[in-house]
Coordinates of C-alpha atoms and ligand atoms in Angstrom, one line a residue:
M1 CA -8.0 23.3 47.9
N2 CA -10.1 21.7 50.6
H3 CA -13.8 22.1 49.9
S4 CA -15.7 19.7 52.1
V5 CA -19.2 19.4 50.6
A6 CA -22.0 20.6 52.9
S7 CA -24.0 17.6 54.2
Y8 CA -27.3 18.6 52.7
L9 CA -25.7 18.8 49.3
Q10 CA -24.8 15.1 49.4
T11 CA -27.6 13.1 47.9
D12 CA -27.6 10.4 45.2
N13 CA -30.0 12.2 42.9
L14 CA -29.1 15.9 42.7
G15 CA -31.8 16.6 40.0
A16 CA -31.9 20.2 39.0
W17 CA -29.2 21.2 41.4
G18 CA -27.0 18.5 39.7
T19 CA -27.7 20.1 36.3
Y20 CA -26.8 23.5 37.6
L21 CA -23.5 22.2 39.2
E22 CA -22.6 20.6 35.9
Q23 CA -23.3 23.9 34.0
V24 CA -20.9 25.7 36.4
D25 CA -18.2 23.1 35.9
R26 CA -18.5 23.5 32.2
V27 CA -17.9 27.2 32.3
T28 CA -15.1 27.2 34.9
P29 CA -12.3 26.8 32.3
Y30 CA -13.4 30.1 30.7
L31 CA -13.3 32.2 33.9
G32 CA -9.6 32.9 34.1
H33 CA -8.4 34.2 37.4
L34 CA -12.0 34.4 38.6
S35 CA -12.2 30.7 38.8
R36 CA -10.6 31.0 42.2
W37 CA -14.0 32.2 43.4
V38 CA -16.1 29.6 41.6
E39 CA -16.9 27.5 44.7
T40 CA -19.0 30.6 45.8
L41 CA -21.4 29.6 43.0
K42 CA -21.6 26.0 44.0
R43 CA -23.2 26.5 47.4
P44 CA -26.1 28.8 48.4
K45 CA -25.3 31.6 50.7
R46 CA -28.1 30.7 53.1
T47 CA -31.1 28.4 53.1
L48 CA -34.2 28.4 55.3
I49 CA -36.7 25.5 55.8
V50 CA -39.9 26.4 57.5
D51 CA -42.9 24.6 58.8
V52 CA -46.2 26.1 57.6
P53 CA -49.1 24.9 59.7
I54 CA -52.6 26.0 58.8
E55 CA -56.1 25.2 59.8
L56 CA -58.1 23.6 56.9
D57 CA -61.7 24.5 56.3
N58 CA -62.8 21.2 57.9
G59 CA -61.0 22.0 61.2
T60 CA -58.0 19.8 60.8
I61 CA -54.4 21.2 61.1
S62 CA -52.2 20.6 58.0
H63 CA -48.4 21.2 57.8
Y64 CA -46.5 22.1 54.7
E65 CA -42.8 22.4 54.2
G66 CA -41.6 25.8 52.9
Y67 CA -38.2 27.1 51.7
R68 CA -36.5 30.3 50.9
V69 CA -32.9 30.2 49.6
H70 CA -30.5 33.1 49.0
H71 CA -28.0 31.8 46.5
N72 CA -25.8 34.8 45.9
L73 CA -26.2 38.4 47.0
S74 CA -22.9 39.8 45.7
R75 CA -24.6 42.1 43.2
G76 CA -27.6 43.2 45.2
P77 CA -30.7 42.0 47.1
G78 CA -32.0 38.5 46.4
K79 CA -34.6 38.2 43.7
G80 CA -36.7 35.3 42.6
G81 CA -40.1 33.7 42.6
I82 CA -42.1 31.5 45.0
R83 CA -43.3 28.2 43.6
Y84 CA -46.2 26.1 44.9
H85 CA -46.0 22.5 43.7
P86 CA -46.2 19.1 45.3
D87 CA -42.7 18.1 44.0
V88 CA -40.9 21.2 45.3
T89 CA -37.7 20.2 47.3
L90 CA -34.9 22.1 48.9
S91 CA -32.5 21.0 46.2
E92 CA -34.9 22.2 43.5
V93 CA -35.3 25.6 45.1
M94 CA -31.5 25.8 45.5
A95 CA -31.1 25.2 41.7
L96 CA -33.8 27.7 40.9
S97 CA -32.2 30.3 43.2
A98 CA -28.8 29.7 41.5
W99 CA -30.3 30.2 38.0
M100 CA -31.8 33.5 39.3
S101 CA -28.2 34.7 40.3
I102 CA -27.0 33.9 36.7
K103 CA -30.2 35.4 35.1
T104 CA -30.1 38.8 37.0
A105 CA -26.4 39.1 36.1
V106 CA -26.9 38.2 32.4
V107 CA -29.5 41.0 32.0
N108 CA -27.4 43.2 34.3
V109 CA -30.2 44.1 36.8
P110 CA -28.7 44.9 40.3
F111 CA -30.0 41.8 42.1
G112 CA -28.6 38.6 43.4
G113 CA -30.4 35.2 43.1
A114 CA -33.1 33.8 45.5
K115 CA -36.0 31.4 45.3
G116 CA -38.7 30.0 47.5
G117 CA -41.4 27.4 47.4
I118 CA -43.9 25.3 49.3
R119 CA -44.3 21.6 48.8
V120 CA -48.1 21.6 48.3
N121 CA -50.7 21.0 45.6
P122 CA -52.4 24.4 45.7
K123 CA -55.3 23.0 43.6
S124 CA -56.3 21.0 46.6
L125 CA -56.8 24.1 48.8
S126 CA -59.7 26.4 49.0
L127 CA -59.1 30.2 48.5
G128 CA -59.2 30.7 52.2
E129 CA -56.7 27.9 52.9
L130 CA -54.4 29.3 50.1
E131 CA -54.5 32.7 51.8
R132 CA -53.8 31.3 55.3
M133 CA -50.9 29.2 53.9
T134 CA -49.4 32.2 52.0
R135 CA -49.7 34.5 55.0
R136 CA -48.2 32.0 57.4
F137 CA -45.3 31.2 55.0
T138 CA -44.6 35.0 54.6
S139 CA -44.4 35.4 58.3
E140 CA -42.1 32.4 58.6
I141 CA -39.7 33.8 56.0
N142 CA -40.0 37.3 57.3
M143 CA -36.4 37.5 58.4
M144 CA -35.2 36.7 54.9
I145 CA -37.2 39.1 52.8
G146 CA -37.5 42.9 52.5
P147 CA -37.3 45.5 49.7
Q148 CA -33.5 45.9 50.3
K149 CA -32.9 42.3 51.2
D150 CA -34.8 39.8 49.1
I151 CA -37.8 40.5 46.8
P152 CA -40.1 37.5 46.0
A153 CA -42.3 37.3 42.8
P154 CA -44.6 34.8 41.2
D155 CA -43.5 31.5 39.8
V156 CA -45.2 28.2 39.0
N157 CA -48.8 28.2 40.6
T158 CA -48.4 31.6 42.2
N159 CA -49.9 34.9 41.0
E160 CA -50.8 38.5 41.6
Q161 CA -53.3 37.7 44.4
I162 CA -50.7 35.7 46.2
M163 CA -48.2 38.6 45.9
A164 CA -50.9 40.9 47.3
W165 CA -51.3 38.7 50.4
M166 CA -47.5 38.5 50.8
M167 CA -47.1 42.2 50.5
D168 CA -49.9 42.8 53.0
T169 CA -48.6 40.3 55.5
Y170 CA -45.1 41.7 55.4
S171 CA -46.5 45.3 55.7
V172 CA -48.6 44.4 58.7
N173 CA -45.6 42.9 60.4
Q174 CA -43.5 46.0 59.6
G175 CA -46.2 48.4 60.7
H176 CA -46.3 50.3 57.4
T177 CA -47.1 49.6 53.8
S178 CA -44.1 48.3 51.9
T179 CA -45.0 47.8 48.2
G180 CA -41.4 47.1 47.1
V181 CA -41.1 43.8 49.1
V182 CA -42.6 41.7 46.3
T183 CA -43.0 42.2 42.5
G184 CA -45.7 40.8 40.2
K185 CA -48.3 42.6 42.3
P186 CA -51.7 43.8 41.1
I187 CA -51.5 47.1 39.3
A188 CA -53.7 48.7 42.1
L189 CA -51.0 47.8 44.7
G190 CA -47.9 49.2 43.0
G191 CA -47.6 46.5 40.3
S192 CA -46.2 47.3 36.9
L193 CA -47.9 47.4 33.6
G194 CA -46.5 44.7 31.4
R195 CA -45.2 42.5 34.2
R196 CA -47.7 39.6 33.7
D197 CA -46.8 39.2 30.1
A198 CA -43.1 40.0 30.4
T199 CA -41.6 36.5 30.6
G200 CA -43.5 35.3 27.5
R201 CA -42.8 38.5 25.7
G202 CA -39.1 38.1 26.4
V203 CA -39.1 34.5 25.2
F204 CA -40.6 35.7 21.9
V205 CA -38.2 38.6 21.5
V206 CA -35.1 36.4 22.1
A207 CA -36.5 33.6 19.9
K208 CA -37.0 36.1 17.0
E209 CA -33.5 37.5 17.5
A210 CA -31.9 34.0 17.7
Y211 CA -33.8 32.7 14.7
E212 CA -32.7 35.8 12.6
D213 CA -29.1 35.2 13.7
M214 CA -29.5 31.7 12.1
G215 CA -30.6 33.4 8.9
C216 CA -34.3 32.4 9.3
D217 CA -37.6 34.3 9.5
V218 CA -39.8 33.7 12.6
T219 CA -42.9 34.6 10.6
Q220 CA -42.4 31.4 8.6
A221 CA -41.7 29.2 11.6
R222 CA -43.5 26.2 12.9
I223 CA -43.6 26.2 16.7
A224 CA -44.0 23.5 19.3
I225 CA -44.8 24.7 22.9
Q226 CA -44.8 22.6 26.1
G227 CA -46.9 24.5 28.7
L228 CA -49.5 27.1 28.0
G229 CA -49.4 28.9 31.3
N230 CA -48.3 32.5 32.0
V231 CA -45.0 32.0 30.0
G232 CA -46.0 29.6 27.1
G233 CA -49.4 31.2 26.6
E234 CA -48.1 34.7 26.0
A235 CA -45.1 33.5 23.9
A236 CA -47.6 31.4 21.8
R237 CA -49.9 34.4 21.3
L238 CA -47.0 36.6 20.1
F239 CA -45.6 33.9 17.8
A240 CA -49.1 33.5 16.2
K241 CA -49.6 37.2 15.9
S242 CA -46.3 37.5 14.0
G243 CA -47.5 35.0 11.5
A244 CA -45.7 31.9 12.8
K245 CA -47.8 28.6 13.2
I246 CA -48.2 26.9 16.5
V247 CA -48.2 23.2 15.3
A248 CA -47.7 21.2 18.6
I249 CA -48.8 21.9 22.1
Q250 CA -48.5 19.9 25.3
D251 CA -49.6 20.3 28.9
H252 CA -50.4 18.0 31.9
S253 CA -53.7 17.1 30.2
A254 CA -52.9 16.4 26.6
T255 CA -50.6 16.5 23.6
L256 CA -52.1 18.0 20.4
Y257 CA -50.8 18.4 16.9
N258 CA -52.1 20.5 14.0
P259 CA -49.8 20.9 11.0
N260 CA -51.9 23.9 9.8
G261 CA -51.4 25.8 13.1
F262 CA -53.8 26.2 16.0
N263 CA -56.1 29.2 16.2
M264 CA -54.4 30.8 19.1
P265 CA -57.1 33.3 20.3
D266 CA -59.6 30.3 20.5
L267 CA -57.0 28.1 22.2
L268 CA -56.1 30.7 24.8
K269 CA -59.8 31.3 25.5
H270 CA -60.3 27.5 25.9
V271 CA -57.3 27.4 28.3
S272 CA -58.5 30.3 30.4
I273 CA -61.8 28.5 31.0
A274 CA -60.8 24.9 31.2
H275 CA -57.3 25.5 32.7
E276 CA -55.9 22.8 30.3
I277 CA -55.7 22.2 26.6
K278 CA -57.7 18.9 26.7
G279 CA -60.9 19.2 24.8
F280 CA -59.5 21.6 22.1
E281 CA -59.6 20.4 18.5
G282 CA -56.4 18.9 17.1
E283 CA -55.0 15.5 16.6
S284 CA -54.2 13.9 19.9
I285 CA -50.8 12.3 19.8
A286 CA -48.7 10.2 22.3
V287 CA -47.0 12.2 25.1
D288 CA -43.5 11.3 23.8
S289 CA -44.4 12.2 20.2
F290 CA -44.4 15.8 21.3
W291 CA -40.6 15.9 21.2
S292 CA -40.3 14.4 17.7
A293 CA -43.2 16.5 16.2
P294 CA -42.0 18.3 13.0
C295 CA -41.3 21.9 13.9
D296 CA -38.7 24.6 13.6
I297 CA -38.7 26.2 17.0
L298 CA -39.3 24.2 20.3
I299 CA -40.3 26.1 23.4
P300 CA -40.3 24.1 26.7
A301 CA -42.3 26.4 29.0
A302 CA -43.2 24.0 31.9
L303 CA -40.9 22.4 34.4
E304 CA -37.3 21.2 34.8
S305 CA -35.6 18.1 33.2
Q306 CA -38.0 17.6 30.3
I307 CA -35.4 17.3 27.5
T308 CA -33.2 14.4 28.4
K309 CA -31.0 11.8 26.8
L310 CA -34.1 9.8 26.1
N311 CA -35.8 12.3 23.8
A312 CA -33.1 14.7 22.7
Q313 CA -32.1 12.6 19.7
S314 CA -35.6 12.7 18.2
I315 CA -36.0 16.5 18.4
Q316 CA -36.7 17.9 14.9
A317 CA -36.4 21.6 15.8
K318 CA -33.5 23.8 14.6
L319 CA -33.9 26.1 17.6
I320 CA -34.9 25.5 21.3
V321 CA -35.8 28.5 23.4
E322 CA -36.1 27.7 27.1
G323 CA -39.1 29.4 28.6
A324 CA -39.0 27.1 31.6
N325 CA -36.1 27.1 34.1
G326 CA -33.8 24.1 33.7
P327 CA -35.7 22.1 31.1
T328 CA -32.6 20.5 29.5
T329 CA -30.3 18.1 31.2
P330 CA -26.5 18.4 30.5
E331 CA -26.5 15.0 28.7
A332 CA -29.3 16.2 26.4
D333 CA -27.4 19.5 25.9
D334 CA -24.5 17.5 24.5
I335 CA -26.7 15.5 22.1
L336 CA -28.4 18.7 20.9
Q337 CA -25.0 20.3 20.3
E338 CA -23.8 17.3 18.3
K339 CA -27.0 17.4 16.2
G340 CA -26.5 21.2 15.5
V341 CA -29.6 22.3 17.4
V342 CA -29.2 25.8 18.8
V343 CA -30.3 26.1 22.4
V344 CA -31.1 29.6 23.9
P345 CA -30.8 28.9 27.6
D346 CA -33.3 29.7 30.3
V347 CA -31.1 32.3 32.0
I348 CA -31.5 34.6 29.1
A349 CA -34.6 33.3 27.3
N350 CA -37.0 33.7 30.3
A351 CA -35.2 36.7 31.9
G352 CA -38.0 39.1 30.7
G353 CA -40.0 38.4 33.9
V354 CA -37.3 39.5 36.3
T355 CA -36.4 42.4 34.1
V356 CA -39.8 43.9 34.4
S357 CA -39.8 42.9 38.1
Y358 CA -36.8 45.2 38.4
F359 CA -38.8 48.0 36.6
E360 CA -41.6 47.4 39.2
W361 CA -39.2 47.6 42.1
V362 CA -37.7 50.9 40.8
Q363 CA -41.2 52.3 40.2
D364 CA -42.3 51.4 43.7
F365 CA -39.2 53.1 45.2
S366 CA -39.7 56.3 43.2
S367 CA -43.6 56.1 43.4
F368 CA -43.6 57.1 39.7
F369 CA -45.1 54.8 37.2
W370 CA -44.2 54.2 33.6
T371 CA -46.4 53.6 30.6
E372 CA -46.8 50.1 29.1
E373 CA -45.1 51.4 26.0
E374 CA -42.0 52.6 27.9
I375 CA -41.8 49.3 29.8
N376 CA -42.1 47.1 26.7
Q377 CA -39.5 49.2 24.8
R378 CA -37.0 49.0 27.6
L379 CA -37.7 45.3 28.0
D380 CA -37.2 44.6 24.3
K381 CA -33.9 46.5 24.3
I382 CA -32.5 44.8 27.4
M383 CA -33.4 41.4 26.0
T384 CA -32.1 42.1 22.5
D385 CA -28.8 43.6 23.7
A386 CA -28.2 40.8 26.2
F387 CA -28.8 38.2 23.5
R388 CA -26.5 39.9 21.0
G389 CA -23.8 40.2 23.6
I390 CA -24.1 36.5 24.4
S391 CA -24.1 35.5 20.7
Y392 CA -20.9 37.4 20.3
V393 CA -19.2 35.7 23.3
A394 CA -20.4 32.3 21.9
K395 CA -18.9 33.0 18.4
T396 CA -15.6 34.4 19.7
N397 CA -15.0 31.5 22.1
N398 CA -16.6 28.9 19.9
V399 CA -18.9 27.6 22.7
S400 CA -22.6 27.0 23.0
L401 CA -25.0 29.8 23.9
R402 CA -25.4 28.2 27.3
T403 CA -21.7 28.3 28.1
A404 CA -21.5 31.8 26.7
T405 CA -24.4 32.9 28.9
F406 CA -22.8 31.4 31.9
I407 CA -19.5 33.1 31.0
V408 CA -21.2 36.5 31.0
G409 CA -23.3 35.8 34.2
C410 CA -20.6 34.1 36.3
E411 CA -18.0 36.8 35.4
R412 CA -20.3 39.6 36.5
I413 CA -21.1 37.8 39.8
L414 CA -17.5 36.8 40.6
K415 CA -16.1 40.2 39.7
A416 CA -18.5 41.7 42.2
R417 CA -17.5 39.0 44.7
E418 CA -13.8 39.7 44.2
M419 CA -14.1 43.4 44.5
R420 CA -16.1 43.1 47.7
G421 CA -13.6 40.7 49.2
L422 CA -14.0 38.3 52.0
Y423 CA -15.1 39.5 55.4
P424 CA -13.4 39.2 57.9
Ligands
LIG1 N1 -40.2 33.4 38.7 C1 -39.6 34.2 37.6 C2 -38.3 33.6 37.1 O1 -38.1 32.4 37.3 C3 -39.5 35.7 37.9 C4 -38.7 36.0 39.1 C5 -38.8 37.5 39.5 O2 -39.5 38.3 38.8 O3 -38.2 37.9 40.5 O4 -37.5 34.2 36.5

């Protein structure tokens, strides 16, 4: 075997991409004859770096770095969100695109994995600047995207309005309206009912299933949630509605604790106005104390690499359900496994979003739209069945849920790869 490592993959600190590579290495011994193809998963199929120049409102020209990565297209068109964040890097986008390949395979929707992003603090831009940046970025990645090629969606700091601008820009360049080029659109432009809440809903459905699998009842659980954005906010709402108590919350602004459980409708109202949890009633605790707060289920629903070897030991929860992508480092995974903490990995836990994105794409193609009830029923069934399948693989192979999820995902991708064969 002579696999020379591509130059741009050689860095000292691989971050999220390093986490992903370690996860693939851990699953390789279980892949049997398919391990011959595993190198396919360790390098993205294609990556694009673009310059995004825009004129700011004050007349100056500002340049932003944008990315779109196709990790793997063996099972279908690329699928994955667009992230706007000042810390976005190519290697982070590569990791996020790879997790999309695994995720789409795990819930068995006919997509590959892709991701994009712009290295920008969107909060520093006016609405007009945000629109110009989004439209220029869409034009720059035009050769990568399309309803049959690669379908972007929202991710951290992007939303329905940004998807509407992307859809419009692509459509203007094509000369006809093409709703299926992005998902997570406004309902009025071919968006799907239930899409906005789908990721948080999926987190709740899978958490309930996993907790029952452990012989426990979610309605009695104490929950800690990091991040009350689109994912954490909806998951928290559903947990509270089921009777569970949200006892600890954290975002960029504060860490709050309330052993009696926060009033979720009031908290979500506060967040929708203030865009942060700061100012809501509850005991303010130290940032690091969030991880050791007494709770039963912990939901990281913010960014990558939050649960590390520095805080894993102090975690009190019996169950962790990863709403965020890549929140746990491999070292932390080992510590948690040693402690007997069950971890439901991101690539199943937060797959509800891309599942309803698939429904949206299908509805756009057929120009026939489903009811919210149909969407939620199908979503719940796909998530529950996928989790049960993974739990079975974990038990029969005596491996963690993460390794089991990667066995299922990698096998599906590599079987497709093998059947397609190499060209030429
Ligand atoms: N950004 C979401 C994720 O990380 C959704 C992607 C999509 O719907 O394509 O899964």
